[in-house]
Amino acid sequence: MQPIEWVYVLIFTAMIFSSTLWLILYMSRRDEVHSDPDPSALPSVTFLVPAYNEEGYVQDCIDSILSVDYPKDRLEVVAVDDGSTDSTLEKLRSYGDDIQVIVKENTGKASSINTALERVDTDIVGCLDADSTVSNDFLKSMVGYFEREDVKGVTPAMRIEEPESLAEMAVWVEYVYNLFLRKLFSLFDSQFVMPGPGSLYDTDFLKEIGGWDEDTLTEDMEIVFRMVENGALIKNSTNAEAVTHSPSTFSGLLRQRSRWYRGNFWTMSRYRNAIMNPKYGNFGAFILPWNLFYAGMTVFITGHLIYRMGDFVVSSLTGPVLLNLSLPGLQALSMFHMFQLAIVLLGGTMLAITVKTAPDGMSFRDKTAEIGIFMAAYAFIYSMFWIKAGKDLIAGSEVGW
């Protein structure tokens, strides 16, 4: 075989191995997917809400917290206006004594939630982005995990608001897949992000490790490395639903993901000693190497596809194009087509399980075409995100909220 064929054999084998691993993990522990531990007592909880020019969403966010099914004397809200230039502060102050409001100059999200963290004296602290909302049973679905001594963080089931644009639809499908994967990562003790919409932390532990890093673009990823480094486990609830918003255009999505992926580059570089390090458990031994491999694989496949398409176009312009209409031989079928068939079958199985894992009320029947398009275009779309992030990192482009 040619070297390029060996590369594809490696890629297909890795994809089949990882997909099979997740399916085996799911089948062996599927009773835990929708099962959250019942708390013996309800701990006190504070939600931190950082807001920068979120006048269109912040009231829905605060209202959802105040409406959660939880004792009001065990629930507090600290909102931070990070130098907004719209009516965000006015809307926050309209809640009077129901919430605490901090006003500060614009220094970014991590700085805002660290400032608010200084005021927290409850057992649990949660972070909720101002453009997000939580479900009524959110806290009761999550706090029971903290009764296990080594659990210091819990993540929710995230989805975006009902999509209207193609960009929002792409993210909607991505988040649906992540509902399944995040739970599997939790069962595998290998979650690598504490999402801004709705993640909960053990307050004392969070303060001990220094809160959120203010020098990174992705404080919700960087903090996981320090949590795992200090012996923490992070769990996930598929019943606690956090709903957020996504950029409505692909240009906006590209800017958002460029920032996220640049933060990914930075964090992986800073904690490169965690890769294959037994101190980090499955997180370091499997998830981190796989993430690096997956990013490289996505860019490689897209680049090679573009090269082949370009080569075909050039050949068609410079001479006759001969189409090979003969059926592939048995050797070709066994090498590539069987790999591709296995990946399609595994992917379809994982999609079916994902639909089953998703919270009640999520509609899939009217999104069949969009899901198919997303699956077909996923590698191209996300390789563009990685390439843009790498270019911006090299160029030193500035980023903000």
Short mmCIF file of C-alpha atoms in Angstrom, two decimals:
data_model
loop_
_atom_site.label_atom_id
_atom_site.label_comp_id
_atom_site.label_asym_id
_atom_site.label_seq_id
_atom_site.Cartn_x
_atom_site.Cartn_y
_atom_site.Cartn_z
CA MET A 1 0.00 0.00 0.00
CA GLN A 2 0.95 3.62 -0.48
CA PRO A 3 1.86 5.73 2.60
CA ILE A 4 -1.36 7.71 2.29
CA GLU A 5 -3.32 4.45 2.49
CA TRP A 6 -1.55 3.47 5.70
CA VAL A 7 -2.47 6.85 7.16
CA TYR A 8 -6.13 6.21 6.43
CA VAL A 9 -5.90 2.71 7.89
CA LEU A 10 -4.54 4.28 11.10
CA ILE A 11 -7.32 6.88 11.15
CA PHE A 12 -10.11 4.38 10.50
CA THR A 13 -8.73 1.97 13.12
CA ALA A 14 -8.53 4.72 15.74
CA MET A 15 -12.08 5.88 14.99
CA ILE A 16 -13.48 2.36 15.19
CA PHE A 17 -11.59 1.67 18.42
CA SER A 18 -12.81 4.83 20.15
CA SER A 19 -16.41 4.40 18.97
CA THR A 20 -16.43 0.78 20.12
CA LEU A 21 -14.98 1.81 23.48
CA TRP A 22 -17.79 4.32 24.05
CA LEU A 23 -20.44 1.82 23.01
CA ILE A 24 -19.06 -0.84 25.37
CA LEU A 25 -18.92 1.72 28.18
CA TYR A 26 -22.51 2.74 27.49
CA MET A 27 -23.80 -0.84 27.34
CA SER A 28 -22.06 -1.80 30.59
CA ARG A 29 -23.28 1.26 32.52
CA ARG A 30 -26.40 2.40 30.70
CA ASP A 31 -28.45 2.31 33.92
CA GLU A 32 -26.39 5.27 35.15
CA VAL A 33 -26.98 7.49 32.11
CA HIS A 34 -30.27 8.96 33.38
CA SER A 35 -29.77 8.16 37.05
CA ASP A 36 -28.62 10.91 39.43
CA PRO A 37 -27.92 10.28 43.14
CA ASP A 38 -30.56 11.64 45.50
CA PRO A 39 -29.06 14.08 48.02
CA SER A 40 -29.50 13.19 51.69
CA ALA A 41 -29.56 16.93 52.43
CA LEU A 42 -29.69 20.00 50.22
CA PRO A 43 -26.46 22.03 50.33
CA SER A 44 -26.47 25.82 50.03
CA VAL A 45 -25.77 27.08 46.50
CA THR A 46 -24.67 30.39 44.98
CA PHE A 47 -24.95 31.09 41.26
CA LEU A 48 -22.45 33.51 39.73
CA VAL A 49 -23.75 35.33 36.64
CA PRO A 50 -21.11 37.30 34.68
CA ALA A 51 -22.68 39.70 32.19
CA TYR A 52 -21.31 41.97 29.49
CA ASN A 53 -23.89 43.68 27.25
CA GLU A 54 -26.50 40.96 27.78
CA GLU A 55 -29.60 43.15 28.06
CA GLY A 56 -31.53 40.80 25.78
CA TYR A 57 -30.94 37.67 27.84
CA VAL A 58 -29.93 38.48 31.42
CA GLN A 59 -33.46 38.67 32.85
CA ASP A 60 -34.39 35.26 31.46
CA CYS A 61 -31.19 33.95 33.05
CA ILE A 62 -31.90 35.39 36.51
CA ASP A 63 -35.59 34.42 36.36
CA SER A 64 -34.68 30.80 35.60
CA ILE A 65 -32.38 30.65 38.64
CA LEU A 66 -34.93 32.20 40.98
CA SER A 67 -37.58 29.76 39.67
CA VAL A 68 -35.52 26.62 40.33
CA ASP A 69 -37.19 24.03 42.56
CA TYR A 70 -34.92 24.58 45.56
CA PRO A 71 -35.31 26.08 49.05
CA LYS A 72 -34.98 29.85 48.70
CA ASP A 73 -33.00 30.10 51.94
CA ARG A 74 -30.40 27.75 50.38
CA LEU A 75 -30.03 29.67 47.11
CA GLU A 76 -28.20 32.92 46.33
CA VAL A 77 -27.35 34.81 43.15
CA VAL A 78 -24.36 37.11 42.60
CA ALA A 79 -24.46 38.92 39.24
CA VAL A 80 -21.48 40.84 37.87
CA ASP A 81 -21.84 43.67 35.37
CA ASP A 82 -18.47 43.69 33.61
CA GLY A 83 -18.53 47.24 32.28
CA SER A 84 -21.62 46.84 30.09
CA THR A 85 -22.54 49.77 27.84
CA ASP A 86 -26.19 48.77 27.37
CA SER A 87 -29.02 48.39 29.93
CA THR A 88 -27.68 45.18 31.51
CA LEU A 89 -26.94 46.87 34.85
CA GLU A 90 -30.38 48.48 34.99
CA LYS A 91 -32.05 45.11 34.44
CA LEU A 92 -29.92 43.49 37.15
CA ARG A 93 -30.73 46.19 39.69
CA SER A 94 -34.45 45.73 39.04
CA TYR A 95 -34.30 42.54 41.16
CA GLY A 96 -33.59 44.56 44.30
CA ASP A 97 -32.58 42.43 47.28
CA ASP A 98 -33.31 39.14 45.48
CA ILE A 99 -29.78 39.13 44.06
CA GLN A 100 -26.40 40.73 44.76
CA VAL A 101 -25.00 42.93 42.00
CA ILE A 102 -21.33 43.77 41.51
CA VAL A 103 -20.33 46.57 39.14
CA LYS A 104 -16.78 46.63 37.77
CA GLU A 105 -14.69 47.76 34.83
CA ASN A 106 -14.50 45.47 31.82
CA THR A 107 -11.76 42.91 32.51
CA GLY A 108 -13.30 39.71 31.16
CA LYS A 109 -15.34 36.76 32.35
CA ALA A 110 -12.73 34.99 34.50
CA SER A 111 -11.96 38.18 36.40
CA SER A 112 -15.68 38.79 36.92
CA ILE A 113 -16.47 35.39 38.41
CA ASN A 114 -13.33 35.47 40.57
CA THR A 115 -14.49 38.81 41.97
CA ALA A 116 -17.89 37.30 42.73
CA LEU A 117 -16.33 34.15 44.20
CA GLU A 118 -14.87 36.25 47.02
CA ARG A 119 -18.42 36.85 48.28
CA VAL A 120 -19.47 33.20 48.25
CA ASP A 121 -19.78 31.29 51.52
CA THR A 122 -22.21 28.56 50.43
CA ASP A 123 -21.34 24.87 50.06
CA ILE A 124 -21.66 24.86 46.27
CA VAL A 125 -21.00 27.56 43.69
CA GLY A 126 -22.31 27.52 40.14
CA CYS A 127 -21.44 29.61 37.10
CA LEU A 128 -24.16 30.50 34.60
CA ASP A 129 -23.47 32.61 31.52
CA ALA A 130 -25.90 35.51 31.27
CA ASP A 131 -27.31 34.27 27.94
CA SER A 132 -28.27 30.91 29.44
CA THR A 133 -31.11 29.44 31.49
CA VAL A 134 -31.54 26.34 33.66
CA SER A 135 -34.35 23.81 34.07
CA ASN A 136 -36.61 23.71 37.11
CA ASP A 137 -35.07 20.52 38.52
CA PHE A 138 -31.53 21.63 37.73
CA LEU A 139 -30.03 21.73 41.22
CA LYS A 140 -31.78 18.70 42.70
CA SER A 141 -30.47 16.64 39.76
CA MET A 142 -26.87 17.70 40.39
CA VAL A 143 -26.11 18.33 44.06
CA GLY A 144 -26.34 14.67 45.09
CA TYR A 145 -23.05 13.94 43.32
CA PHE A 146 -21.17 16.12 45.80
CA GLU A 147 -21.89 13.70 48.65
CA ARG A 148 -19.09 11.59 47.22
CA GLU A 149 -15.98 13.10 48.79
CA ASP A 150 -13.78 13.16 45.69
CA VAL A 151 -16.41 14.77 43.43
CA LYS A 152 -15.63 18.48 43.18
CA GLY A 153 -17.49 19.43 40.01
CA VAL A 154 -20.69 18.52 38.12
CA THR A 155 -21.65 19.50 34.57
CA PRO A 156 -25.18 19.75 33.10
CA ALA A 157 -26.77 18.60 29.85
CA MET A 158 -26.29 21.54 27.49
CA ARG A 159 -28.28 22.45 24.42
CA ILE A 160 -28.91 25.64 22.50
CA GLU A 161 -32.18 27.49 22.05
CA GLU A 162 -34.33 26.27 19.15
CA PRO A 163 -32.11 26.95 16.10
CA GLU A 164 -33.18 29.24 13.29
CA SER A 165 -30.06 29.67 11.11
CA LEU A 166 -27.77 27.04 9.56
CA ALA A 167 -24.97 28.01 11.94
CA GLU A 168 -27.25 27.51 14.94
CA MET A 169 -28.43 24.19 13.55
CA ALA A 170 -24.83 22.96 13.24
CA VAL A 171 -24.21 23.78 16.89
CA TRP A 172 -27.57 22.29 17.92
CA VAL A 173 -26.60 18.94 16.38
CA GLU A 174 -23.10 19.15 17.90
CA TYR A 175 -24.54 19.75 21.36
CA VAL A 176 -26.95 16.85 20.96
CA TYR A 177 -23.99 14.55 20.33
CA ASN A 178 -22.19 16.07 23.28
CA LEU A 179 -25.09 15.17 25.58
CA PHE A 180 -24.12 11.54 25.06
CA LEU A 181 -20.36 12.00 24.96
CA ARG A 182 -20.17 14.21 28.06
CA LYS A 183 -21.98 11.56 30.10
CA LEU A 184 -19.65 8.86 28.79
CA PHE A 185 -16.65 11.03 29.62
CA SER A 186 -18.10 11.37 33.11
CA LEU A 187 -18.44 7.60 33.50
CA PHE A 188 -14.86 7.31 32.21
CA ASP A 189 -13.69 10.02 34.66
CA SER A 190 -12.34 12.08 31.79
CA GLN A 191 -14.43 15.24 31.23
CA PHE A 192 -12.21 18.01 29.90
CA VAL A 193 -14.48 21.09 30.08
CA MET A 194 -16.58 22.66 32.85
CA PRO A 195 -18.99 24.61 30.59
CA GLY A 196 -19.88 28.17 31.52
CA PRO A 197 -23.63 27.49 31.31
CA GLY A 198 -24.44 25.77 34.59
CA SER A 199 -21.41 23.89 35.93
CA LEU A 200 -21.28 23.46 39.71
CA TYR A 201 -18.20 23.38 41.96
CA ASP A 202 -17.35 22.55 45.55
CA THR A 203 -16.77 26.07 46.88
CA ASP A 204 -13.95 25.30 49.32
CA PHE A 205 -12.09 23.23 46.74
CA LEU A 206 -12.49 25.89 44.06
CA LYS A 207 -11.04 28.53 46.37
CA GLU A 208 -8.18 26.23 47.39
CA ILE A 209 -7.01 25.82 43.79
CA GLY A 210 -7.22 29.56 43.17
CA GLY A 211 -10.48 29.99 41.27
CA TRP A 212 -10.48 30.57 37.53
CA ASP A 213 -7.35 31.45 35.53
CA GLU A 214 -7.62 35.01 34.22
CA ASP A 215 -4.81 34.66 31.68
CA THR A 216 -6.38 32.01 29.44
CA LEU A 217 -9.04 32.25 26.74
CA THR A 218 -10.82 29.12 27.99
CA GLU A 219 -10.98 29.24 31.77
CA ASP A 220 -13.63 26.50 31.72
CA MET A 221 -11.13 24.06 30.18
CA GLU A 222 -8.00 25.16 32.05
CA ILE A 223 -9.65 24.70 35.43
CA VAL A 224 -10.32 21.03 34.70
CA PHE A 225 -6.58 20.34 34.49
CA ARG A 226 -6.02 21.86 37.93
CA MET A 227 -9.01 20.04 39.37
CA VAL A 228 -7.81 16.67 38.09
CA GLU A 229 -4.24 17.51 39.12
CA ASN A 230 -5.54 17.94 42.67
CA GLY A 231 -7.42 14.65 42.72
CA ALA A 232 -10.93 15.83 41.83
CA LEU A 233 -13.56 13.88 39.94
CA ILE A 234 -16.08 15.64 37.69
CA LYS A 235 -19.51 14.13 37.12
CA ASN A 236 -22.35 14.88 34.71
CA SER A 237 -26.13 14.91 34.91
CA THR A 238 -28.21 14.33 31.77
CA ASN A 239 -31.32 15.45 33.66
CA ALA A 240 -30.11 18.94 34.60
CA GLU A 241 -30.67 20.99 31.47
CA ALA A 242 -28.90 24.26 30.65
CA VAL A 243 -30.07 26.11 27.55
CA THR A 244 -27.75 28.64 25.93
CA HIS A 245 -27.42 30.63 22.71
CA SER A 246 -25.04 30.26 19.79
CA PRO A 247 -23.82 32.70 17.10
CA SER A 248 -26.44 32.96 14.35
CA THR A 249 -23.90 33.29 11.51
CA PHE A 250 -20.94 31.15 10.47
CA SER A 251 -18.64 34.18 10.71
CA GLY A 252 -19.70 34.67 14.33
CA LEU A 253 -19.32 30.95 14.99
CA LEU A 254 -15.86 31.03 13.42
CA ARG A 255 -14.79 33.86 15.76
CA GLN A 256 -16.18 32.05 18.79
CA ARG A 257 -14.54 28.73 17.97
CA SER A 258 -11.26 30.39 17.05
CA ARG A 259 -11.14 31.76 20.60
CA TRP A 260 -12.07 28.40 22.10
CA TYR A 261 -9.57 26.44 20.04
CA ARG A 262 -6.79 28.94 20.67
CA GLY A 263 -7.49 28.42 24.34
CA ASN A 264 -7.31 24.69 23.70
CA PHE A 265 -3.87 25.10 22.10
CA TRP A 266 -2.69 27.23 25.02
CA THR A 267 -3.99 24.89 27.72
CA MET A 268 -2.62 21.74 26.06
CA SER A 269 0.76 23.42 25.70
CA ARG A 270 0.80 24.57 29.32
CA TYR A 271 -0.22 21.16 30.66
CA ARG A 272 1.59 19.00 28.12
CA ASN A 273 3.06 17.01 31.03
CA ALA A 274 -0.47 15.68 31.63
CA ILE A 275 -0.48 13.77 28.33
CA MET A 276 0.02 10.05 29.06
CA ASN A 277 0.63 10.93 32.72
CA PRO A 278 -0.92 8.32 35.09
CA LYS A 279 -1.45 11.06 37.69
CA TYR A 280 -4.26 12.35 35.47
CA GLY A 281 -5.95 8.93 35.08
CA ASN A 282 -8.06 8.28 31.99
CA PHE A 283 -8.13 12.02 31.35
CA GLY A 284 -4.39 12.10 30.68
CA ALA A 285 -3.92 8.57 29.35
CA PHE A 286 -6.70 8.56 26.76
CA ILE A 287 -8.74 11.75 26.32
CA LEU A 288 -5.87 14.21 25.87
CA PRO A 289 -3.97 12.09 23.30
CA TRP A 290 -7.25 11.39 21.50
CA ASN A 291 -8.11 15.10 21.33
CA LEU A 292 -4.75 15.85 19.74
CA PHE A 293 -5.13 12.97 17.30
CA TYR A 294 -8.71 13.95 16.47
CA ALA A 295 -7.78 17.56 15.70
CA GLY A 296 -4.91 16.48 13.45
CA MET A 297 -7.04 13.81 11.78
CA THR A 298 -9.84 16.26 11.00
CA VAL A 299 -7.49 18.78 9.42
CA PHE A 300 -5.64 16.05 7.49
CA ILE A 301 -8.77 14.47 6.01
CA THR A 302 -10.17 17.83 4.97
CA GLY A 303 -6.85 18.95 3.50
CA HIS A 304 -6.42 15.74 1.56
CA LEU A 305 -9.99 15.93 0.25
CA ILE A 306 -9.46 19.51 -0.93
CA TYR A 307 -6.18 18.46 -2.58
CA ARG A 308 -7.86 15.59 -4.43
CA MET A 309 -10.71 17.81 -5.58
CA GLY A 310 -8.24 20.45 -6.74
CA ASP A 311 -6.19 17.85 -8.57
CA PHE A 312 -9.33 16.59 -10.31
CA VAL A 313 -10.29 20.13 -11.39
CA VAL A 314 -6.79 20.86 -12.72
CA SER A 315 -6.70 17.55 -14.59
CA SER A 316 -10.10 18.21 -16.15
CA LEU A 317 -8.95 21.62 -17.37
CA THR A 318 -5.68 20.38 -18.84
CA GLY A 319 -6.77 17.17 -20.48
CA PRO A 320 -9.45 14.49 -20.81
CA VAL A 321 -10.77 12.97 -17.61
CA LEU A 322 -11.19 9.21 -17.56
CA LEU A 323 -13.79 7.99 -15.09
CA ASN A 324 -13.17 4.55 -13.62
CA LEU A 325 -16.61 2.97 -13.62
CA SER A 326 -15.44 -0.54 -12.74
CA LEU A 327 -16.35 -2.09 -9.41
CA PRO A 328 -13.60 -2.10 -6.78
CA GLY A 329 -11.79 -5.34 -6.22
CA LEU A 330 -12.16 -7.48 -3.10
CA GLN A 331 -8.90 -6.17 -1.62
CA ALA A 332 -10.05 -2.55 -1.98
CA LEU A 333 -13.38 -3.41 -0.39
CA SER A 334 -11.78 -5.13 2.56
CA MET A 335 -9.35 -2.28 3.17
CA PHE A 336 -11.41 0.89 2.87
CA HIS A 337 -15.07 0.25 2.19
CA MET A 338 -15.39 -2.13 5.11
CA PHE A 339 -13.74 0.43 7.39
CA GLN A 340 -16.10 3.11 6.14
CA LEU A 341 -19.10 0.82 6.58
CA ALA A 342 -18.08 0.04 10.15
CA ILE A 343 -17.70 3.75 10.94
CA VAL A 344 -21.12 4.54 9.45
CA LEU A 345 -22.76 1.74 11.45
CA LEU A 346 -21.05 2.80 14.68
CA GLY A 347 -21.89 6.44 14.02
CA GLY A 348 -25.53 5.58 13.38
CA THR A 349 -25.68 3.52 16.56
CA MET A 350 -24.18 6.36 18.60
CA LEU A 351 -26.66 8.80 17.05
CA ALA A 352 -29.57 6.54 18.03
CA ILE A 353 -28.25 6.31 21.59
CA THR A 354 -27.74 10.07 21.65
CA VAL A 355 -31.38 10.63 20.73
CA LYS A 356 -32.37 8.28 23.54
CA THR A 357 -30.04 10.10 25.95
CA ALA A 358 -31.35 13.58 25.14
CA PRO A 359 -33.69 15.32 27.59
CA ASP A 360 -37.43 14.90 27.12
CA GLY A 361 -39.01 17.42 24.81
CA MET A 362 -36.16 17.70 22.30
CA SER A 363 -37.55 17.26 18.78
CA PHE A 364 -35.53 15.30 16.21
CA ARG A 365 -38.05 14.25 13.57
CA ASP A 366 -38.11 17.65 11.87
CA LYS A 367 -34.30 17.87 11.85
CA THR A 368 -33.36 14.63 10.09
CA ALA A 369 -31.97 16.39 7.01
CA GLU A 370 -29.96 18.86 9.09
CA ILE A 371 -28.45 16.05 11.15
CA GLY A 372 -27.40 14.24 7.97
CA ILE A 373 -25.84 17.38 6.49
CA PHE A 374 -24.00 18.08 9.73
CA MET A 375 -22.56 14.56 9.88
CA ALA A 376 -21.37 14.84 6.27
CA ALA A 377 -19.85 18.32 6.67
CA TYR A 378 -18.56 18.00 10.24
CA ALA A 379 -14.91 17.32 9.39
CA PHE A 380 -14.72 20.24 6.95
CA ILE A 381 -16.45 22.74 9.27
CA TYR A 382 -14.39 21.92 12.33
CA SER A 383 -11.09 21.67 10.51
CA MET A 384 -11.71 25.27 9.43
CA PHE A 385 -12.10 26.20 13.10
CA TRP A 386 -8.77 24.58 13.96
CA ILE A 387 -7.00 26.20 11.01
CA LYS A 388 -8.41 29.63 11.89
CA ALA A 389 -7.39 29.19 15.53
CA GLY A 390 -3.86 28.22 14.51
CA LYS A 391 -3.58 31.19 12.15
CA ASP A 392 -4.84 33.61 14.81
CA LEU A 393 -2.47 32.12 17.37
CA ILE A 394 0.53 32.62 15.09
CA ALA A 395 -0.61 36.12 14.10
CA GLY A 396 -1.29 37.08 17.71
CA SER A 397 -4.79 38.39 16.94
CA GLU A 398 -6.63 39.97 19.86
CA VAL A 399 -9.77 38.38 21.30
CA GLY A 400 -12.41 39.49 23.78
CA TRP A 401 -15.60 38.22 25.35
#
